[in-house]
Coordinates of C-alpha atoms in Angstrom, one line a residue:
M1 CA 10.3 -28.4 96.5
S2 CA 11.3 -31.7 93.5
T3 CA 7.6 -33.2 91.6
A4 CA 9.3 -35.9 90.4
P5 CA 7.8 -40.0 92.2
L6 CA 10.3 -40.7 94.8
A7 CA 10.0 -44.5 96.1
R8 CA 9.2 -44.9 99.3
T9 CA 8.6 -47.8 101.9
V10 CA 5.6 -49.3 103.1
G11 CA 6.8 -51.0 106.1
F12 CA 4.9 -53.7 107.6
Q13 CA 1.5 -53.6 109.3
A14 CA 0.1 -54.9 112.6
G15 CA -2.8 -56.2 112.2
E16 CA -2.5 -56.7 108.2
R17 CA -4.2 -59.8 107.0
N18 CA -3.0 -61.1 103.3
V19 CA -4.8 -64.6 102.1
F20 CA -2.9 -66.0 99.1
F21 CA -5.5 -68.5 98.7
H22 CA -4.9 -71.6 96.1
L23 CA -7.8 -72.2 94.5
L24 CA -6.0 -74.7 91.9
T25 CA -3.1 -76.1 90.7
A26 CA -4.2 -76.9 87.6
C27 CA -3.3 -74.4 84.6
N28 CA -3.3 -74.3 81.0
L29 CA 0.2 -72.8 80.6
A30 CA 2.9 -74.1 80.9
C31 CA 5.0 -71.4 82.3
R32 CA 9.6 -72.0 82.0
H33 CA 9.3 -70.2 85.8
C34 CA 6.1 -71.9 87.1
Y35 CA 6.3 -71.8 91.5
I36 CA 3.6 -74.9 91.5
N37 CA 5.5 -77.8 92.4
P38 CA 2.0 -80.2 92.5
G39 CA 3.9 -82.5 94.8
Q40 CA 4.0 -79.8 97.6
H41 CA 0.7 -78.2 97.0
G42 CA -1.0 -81.2 95.9
T43 CA -3.0 -81.7 92.5
A44 CA -7.0 -80.9 93.6
T45 CA -9.4 -78.1 92.4
L46 CA -11.4 -77.2 95.8
P47 CA -14.8 -77.9 95.5
F48 CA -16.9 -74.6 96.4
A49 CA -18.0 -75.7 100.2
T50 CA -14.8 -76.1 100.5
V51 CA -13.9 -72.9 99.1
L52 CA -16.3 -71.3 101.2
A53 CA -15.2 -72.8 104.3
W54 CA -12.0 -72.1 104.2
L55 CA -12.3 -68.5 103.7
K56 CA -14.4 -68.3 107.3
L57 CA -11.0 -69.7 109.1
F58 CA -9.3 -65.8 108.1
A59 CA -12.6 -63.5 107.2
R60 CA -12.8 -60.9 110.0
P61 CA -16.0 -59.2 110.3
R62 CA -15.2 -56.0 111.7
Q63 CA -11.4 -55.2 109.6
Q64 CA -11.4 -55.4 106.0
T65 CA -8.9 -58.5 105.1
N66 CA -7.2 -58.4 101.4
L67 CA -7.6 -61.8 99.4
I68 CA -6.0 -62.6 96.1
L69 CA -7.3 -65.2 93.9
L70 CA -4.6 -67.5 92.9
G71 CA -3.9 -71.3 91.0
G72 CA -2.3 -72.8 88.9
E73 CA -5.2 -70.2 86.9
P74 CA -7.8 -69.4 89.0
T75 CA -9.7 -68.8 86.0
L76 CA -10.3 -72.1 85.4
H77 CA -12.1 -72.8 88.4
P78 CA -15.7 -73.4 87.2
D79 CA -17.6 -71.2 90.3
L80 CA -14.4 -68.7 90.7
A81 CA -17.6 -66.1 90.4
A82 CA -20.0 -67.2 92.6
I83 CA -16.4 -67.4 95.1
I84 CA -16.2 -63.5 94.8
K85 CA -19.1 -62.7 95.4
A86 CA -19.3 -64.6 98.5
A87 CA -15.8 -63.3 99.9
K88 CA -17.3 -59.9 99.2
A89 CA -19.6 -61.2 101.5
M90 CA -17.5 -61.9 103.9
R91 CA -15.4 -57.9 103.8
Y92 CA -12.4 -59.5 101.6
A93 CA -10.8 -56.5 99.1
V94 CA -10.7 -59.9 96.2
T95 CA -8.4 -59.7 93.7
V96 CA -7.5 -62.6 91.0
D97 CA -4.3 -62.9 89.7
S98 CA -4.7 -64.1 85.8
N99 CA -2.5 -65.4 83.1
G100 CA -5.2 -62.9 81.3
Y101 CA -7.1 -66.1 79.4
L102 CA -10.6 -65.5 81.9
F103 CA -11.8 -68.5 81.4
H104 CA -15.9 -69.1 82.2
D105 CA -16.8 -65.6 81.0
L106 CA -15.2 -64.4 83.7
L107 CA -16.4 -60.9 83.5
D108 CA -19.5 -61.4 82.5
R109 CA -20.1 -62.8 85.8
V110 CA -19.4 -60.5 88.3
T111 CA -18.9 -56.4 88.1
P112 CA -15.9 -54.2 89.0
K113 CA -17.9 -53.4 92.4
E114 CA -17.4 -57.3 93.6
L115 CA -14.2 -57.8 92.4
D116 CA -11.3 -54.8 93.5
Y117 CA -8.6 -55.6 91.1
L118 CA -8.2 -58.1 88.5
S119 CA -4.8 -58.8 87.8
F120 CA -2.6 -60.0 84.8
S121 CA 0.1 -61.7 84.6
L122 CA 2.9 -60.6 81.7
D123 CA 6.3 -61.2 81.2
G124 CA 7.4 -59.9 78.3
P125 CA 6.8 -56.0 76.0
D126 CA 6.3 -57.6 72.8
S127 CA 5.7 -61.6 71.9
A128 CA 9.6 -62.3 71.5
I129 CA 10.5 -61.7 75.2
N130 CA 6.7 -62.7 76.4
D131 CA 6.0 -66.5 75.1
P132 CA 9.2 -68.3 75.4
I133 CA 8.8 -67.7 79.5
R134 CA 4.9 -68.1 79.2
G135 CA 4.0 -69.7 76.1
E136 CA 3.1 -69.0 72.2
G137 CA 0.2 -66.7 71.8
V138 CA 0.3 -65.4 75.6
Y139 CA 0.9 -61.7 74.8
A140 CA -2.2 -61.7 72.3
V141 CA -4.7 -63.7 74.1
C142 CA -3.1 -61.7 77.4
T143 CA -3.2 -57.9 76.0
A144 CA -6.5 -58.3 74.7
N145 CA -7.8 -59.4 77.5
I146 CA -6.3 -56.7 79.4
R147 CA -8.1 -54.4 76.8
R148 CA -11.1 -55.5 77.7
A149 CA -10.8 -55.5 81.8
V150 CA -10.0 -51.4 81.1
A151 CA -13.1 -50.8 78.5
Q152 CA -15.5 -53.0 81.5
G153 CA -14.5 -50.7 84.4
F154 CA -12.4 -52.7 86.3
N155 CA -9.4 -52.4 88.1
T156 CA -6.5 -54.0 86.7
S157 CA -3.2 -54.5 87.4
L158 CA -0.2 -56.3 85.7
I159 CA 2.3 -58.6 87.1
Y160 CA 6.0 -59.0 85.8
T161 CA 8.5 -61.3 87.2
V162 CA 12.0 -60.4 86.7
S163 CA 15.1 -62.6 85.8
G164 CA 18.1 -62.9 83.6
L165 CA 15.5 -63.7 80.7
N166 CA 13.7 -60.2 80.6
I167 CA 15.4 -57.2 82.7
D168 CA 16.6 -55.9 79.6
S169 CA 12.7 -55.3 78.3
L170 CA 11.6 -54.6 81.6
H171 CA 12.0 -50.2 80.6
R172 CA 9.4 -51.0 77.6
M173 CA 7.1 -51.2 80.2
P174 CA 5.5 -48.5 80.8
E175 CA 4.9 -47.3 77.8
L176 CA 2.7 -50.3 77.3
L177 CA 0.9 -50.2 80.0
A178 CA 0.1 -46.3 79.3
E179 CA -1.3 -48.0 75.9
L180 CA -3.3 -50.1 77.6
G181 CA -5.0 -48.5 80.8
V182 CA -3.4 -50.1 83.6
R183 CA -2.4 -48.0 86.0
R184 CA -0.9 -50.6 88.6
F185 CA 2.9 -52.2 88.1
F186 CA 3.6 -55.1 89.8
I187 CA 7.3 -55.5 89.2
Q188 CA 8.0 -59.0 91.1
V189 CA 11.6 -61.0 91.7
I190 CA 12.3 -64.2 90.8
G191 CA 11.8 -66.5 93.7
L192 CA 13.9 -70.1 93.1
R193 CA 10.7 -72.0 93.6
G194 CA 9.5 -74.7 91.7
K195 CA 10.8 -74.8 88.4
S196 CA 12.5 -72.2 88.5
A197 CA 14.5 -73.7 91.0
V198 CA 15.4 -76.9 89.0
G199 CA 16.4 -75.8 85.9
L200 CA 17.9 -72.8 84.3
P201 CA 17.5 -70.9 80.9
E202 CA 19.0 -72.0 78.4
G203 CA 22.6 -69.6 78.0
K204 CA 22.2 -68.9 81.1
S205 CA 23.7 -69.1 84.2
S206 CA 20.8 -67.9 87.0
W207 CA 17.5 -66.7 86.5
Q208 CA 18.5 -64.0 88.9
V209 CA 19.6 -60.7 88.4
D210 CA 23.0 -59.8 90.4
P211 CA 22.2 -56.4 92.5
E212 CA 23.3 -54.0 91.0
Q213 CA 21.9 -55.0 87.9
W214 CA 19.1 -54.7 89.9
L215 CA 19.7 -52.1 91.4
A216 CA 20.4 -49.9 88.0
V217 CA 16.8 -51.2 86.3
V218 CA 14.1 -52.1 88.8
P219 CA 13.8 -48.8 90.6
Q220 CA 14.4 -46.5 87.1
V221 CA 11.6 -48.0 85.2
A222 CA 9.7 -47.7 88.6
A223 CA 10.5 -43.9 87.9
A224 CA 9.3 -43.5 84.2
A225 CA 6.0 -45.5 85.3
A226 CA 4.9 -43.5 88.4
R227 CA 5.7 -40.4 85.7
L228 CA 3.1 -41.9 83.2
D229 CA 0.4 -41.9 85.9
I230 CA 1.0 -45.9 86.5
H231 CA 1.7 -46.3 90.4
V232 CA 4.5 -49.2 90.6
I233 CA 4.9 -52.2 93.4
Y234 CA 8.7 -53.4 93.9
P235 CA 10.5 -56.1 96.5
K236 CA 13.2 -54.3 98.4
V237 CA 15.1 -56.9 98.0
Y238 CA 18.2 -55.5 99.5
L239 CA 18.1 -53.1 102.8
D240 CA 20.2 -50.2 102.9
L241 CA 23.5 -49.9 105.7
Q242 CA 20.9 -47.7 107.9
E243 CA 17.9 -49.6 107.3
P244 CA 16.7 -52.1 110.2
F245 CA 15.6 -55.9 109.2
Q246 CA 12.2 -57.2 109.6
C247 CA 10.4 -59.9 109.3
A248 CA 6.6 -60.4 107.9
G249 CA 6.1 -62.6 109.7
L250 CA 6.7 -60.9 113.0
V251 CA 4.3 -58.1 112.5
A252 CA 1.8 -58.8 109.6
E253 CA -0.9 -61.8 109.0
N254 CA -0.3 -63.3 105.5
F255 CA -1.2 -66.6 104.9
F256 CA -0.8 -69.2 101.9
V257 CA -3.4 -71.3 101.6
F258 CA -2.9 -74.4 99.2
P259 CA -5.5 -76.7 97.9
N260 CA -3.8 -79.6 100.0
G261 CA -5.0 -78.2 103.1
R262 CA -1.4 -76.6 104.1
V263 CA -0.9 -73.0 105.0
Y264 CA 2.5 -71.4 104.5
Q265 CA 3.4 -67.4 106.3
C266 CA 6.4 -67.7 104.1
P267 CA 6.4 -67.6 100.1
L268 CA 10.4 -69.2 100.4
C269 CA 9.7 -71.6 102.6
E270 CA 6.5 -73.6 99.9
D271 CA 9.0 -76.1 98.9
Y272 CA 9.3 -77.7 101.2
P273 CA 7.2 -79.0 104.0
I274 CA 7.4 -77.4 106.9
H275 CA 4.2 -75.2 106.8
S276 CA 2.9 -73.6 110.4
Y277 CA -0.3 -74.0 109.7
E278 CA -2.0 -76.9 107.8
I279 CA -6.6 -77.1 107.8
R280 CA -7.3 -80.1 108.7
D281 CA -11.6 -80.6 108.7
N282 CA -12.2 -77.0 107.7
Q283 CA -10.2 -75.5 111.0
L284 CA -6.7 -73.9 111.0
V285 CA -4.5 -75.7 112.9
H286 CA -1.2 -74.6 114.2
R287 CA 1.6 -77.5 113.6
E288 CA 4.6 -77.9 116.1
G289 CA 7.7 -79.3 115.8
L290 CA 10.8 -77.3 113.7
H291 CA 9.1 -75.4 111.0
E292 CA 8.9 -71.9 109.4
D293 CA 8.0 -69.7 112.7
R294 CA 10.5 -71.1 114.7
F295 CA 12.8 -69.5 111.9
F296 CA 11.6 -65.8 112.2
P297 CA 12.8 -64.5 115.3
L298 CA 16.7 -65.1 114.4
N299 CA 18.6 -62.2 114.0
I300 CA 21.7 -62.7 111.2
P301 CA 24.0 -60.5 109.6
E302 CA 22.5 -61.4 105.6
G303 CA 19.6 -60.2 107.5
C304 CA 16.1 -63.0 106.1
V305 CA 17.1 -66.3 107.5
M306 CA 14.8 -68.3 105.0
N307 CA 16.9 -66.7 102.2
R308 CA 19.9 -68.0 104.0
L309 CA 18.9 -71.4 104.8
L310 CA 16.8 -71.6 101.1
Q311 CA 18.4 -69.7 98.4
P312 CA 21.9 -69.1 100.0
D313 CA 23.6 -69.0 96.7
N314 CA 22.2 -65.1 96.7
I315 CA 24.8 -64.2 99.1
A316 CA 27.5 -62.8 98.5
Y317 CA 30.6 -61.7 100.4
G318 CA 33.4 -59.6 101.1
H319 CA 37.1 -61.3 102.7
D320 CA 36.1 -61.0 106.0
G321 CA 32.9 -62.7 105.6
T322 CA 31.0 -60.1 106.0
P323 CA 27.4 -60.4 103.4
L324 CA 28.0 -58.1 100.7
H325 CA 23.9 -57.5 100.5
R326 CA 21.7 -57.3 103.3
I327 CA 18.7 -59.5 101.8
S328 CA 15.0 -58.0 103.2
C329 CA 12.0 -59.7 103.8
C330 CA 10.5 -61.3 100.3
L331 CA 7.6 -59.4 101.4
L332 CA 9.3 -55.8 102.1
K333 CA 7.9 -53.7 99.2
Q334 CA 8.6 -50.2 98.0
E335 CA 6.1 -47.8 96.7
M336 CA 6.5 -45.0 93.5
R337 CA 3.2 -43.3 93.9
P338 CA 2.1 -41.6 91.0
L339 CA 1.7 -37.4 91.3
S340 CA -1.9 -38.1 91.5
L341 CA -2.0 -39.7 94.2
Q342 CA 0.9 -38.1 96.2

C-alpha cells in the first residue's frame, strides 16, 4: 500500500457555514493584486457594536460556524481582540487573515485558545519575490511575526497567492514553511478582482497562469509540503471530465460581508453590485431581482457560470466550440494531508 500523500477533493457539505467578515477596508500595504475595491466595498471601519450585531446575524447557538476576520488589514481594527473573544462566545471558530504586521499587539491581547488560526499572507520564499508584490520590507516583518506566533503557541497558516509573478518560486515554499513551523498551507489562485482586474504585471500578458502550468506545478508542490508534515489546501480550479460541477451557493452557506453592508455568496462577484444580501438596520435582507444567486442553478458546459460571465478570457475552446477545461466553483478545494493526519 502506498504511503505517499494523495490529493482529495473537499466536497461541499450541506449546513456548513463560513462567514468571511471584512471589518474594514483600510490597509497599511498596497499589494499589487489586492482584491479590495473601495468603490464597491466602502471605506468604513465598523464600530465594535456594529460588528457584534452583525456577528449575531450569522451565529448558530447549536452549531459551530467558521469565521474568517479580514480587511484590508484586520489587525488595524482597534477592537480586534475584543471581537475575537466575543465571536468565540457565539460559537464561532475564528481565523484572522493578516498581512503579518499584527498591529495593536494582537499576540499579547488574545490567547491561542481564543484564536483558532492566525493566517499570514506571503507571496514569495524570500524578499526578492515577495516584496515587489506586497511592498518593501514586508517579507522580513511577516516572517518575524510568524516566528513569534509559532513560539507563543498559536496555530498558524500561510496563504500564497499564485500568479504569473511567483509561480516559479512556489516549489521553494515547503522548506520555508517547515523552517518557520507553519503546519497549514493555503495555495490560492489569483482572482481577477480589484487591482488585478484592471492592471497587468510588467512584461506579463496576464496575472494568471495557464491550466497546464497550474496542473504541473501546484499538486507537486502540495505533495512536497505534505511530505514535510504540512497540511495543504488549494483550489480545485479545473474539473476532470467525469466530475460533476457543483456550486457552493446551492449547497453550503458562504457569506462574504463588507463594511458597507453588502453580503455576497460568490467571491467572483465582489466587483459588482449584484450581492444576494445586504445588512440594513442590523438585519440580513435578501435582495430581490437579478443578482448572483439567480445564476447559481444554471448548468453550462464551461462549469462555473459566474466565471463564464465575469472572466470569460479564462476559458479556452476547441475548434468545435467545446471548452478545453471545465472550471470548478472557486470555493471547491483540494487538500493534501500529511501522513500524520491520514
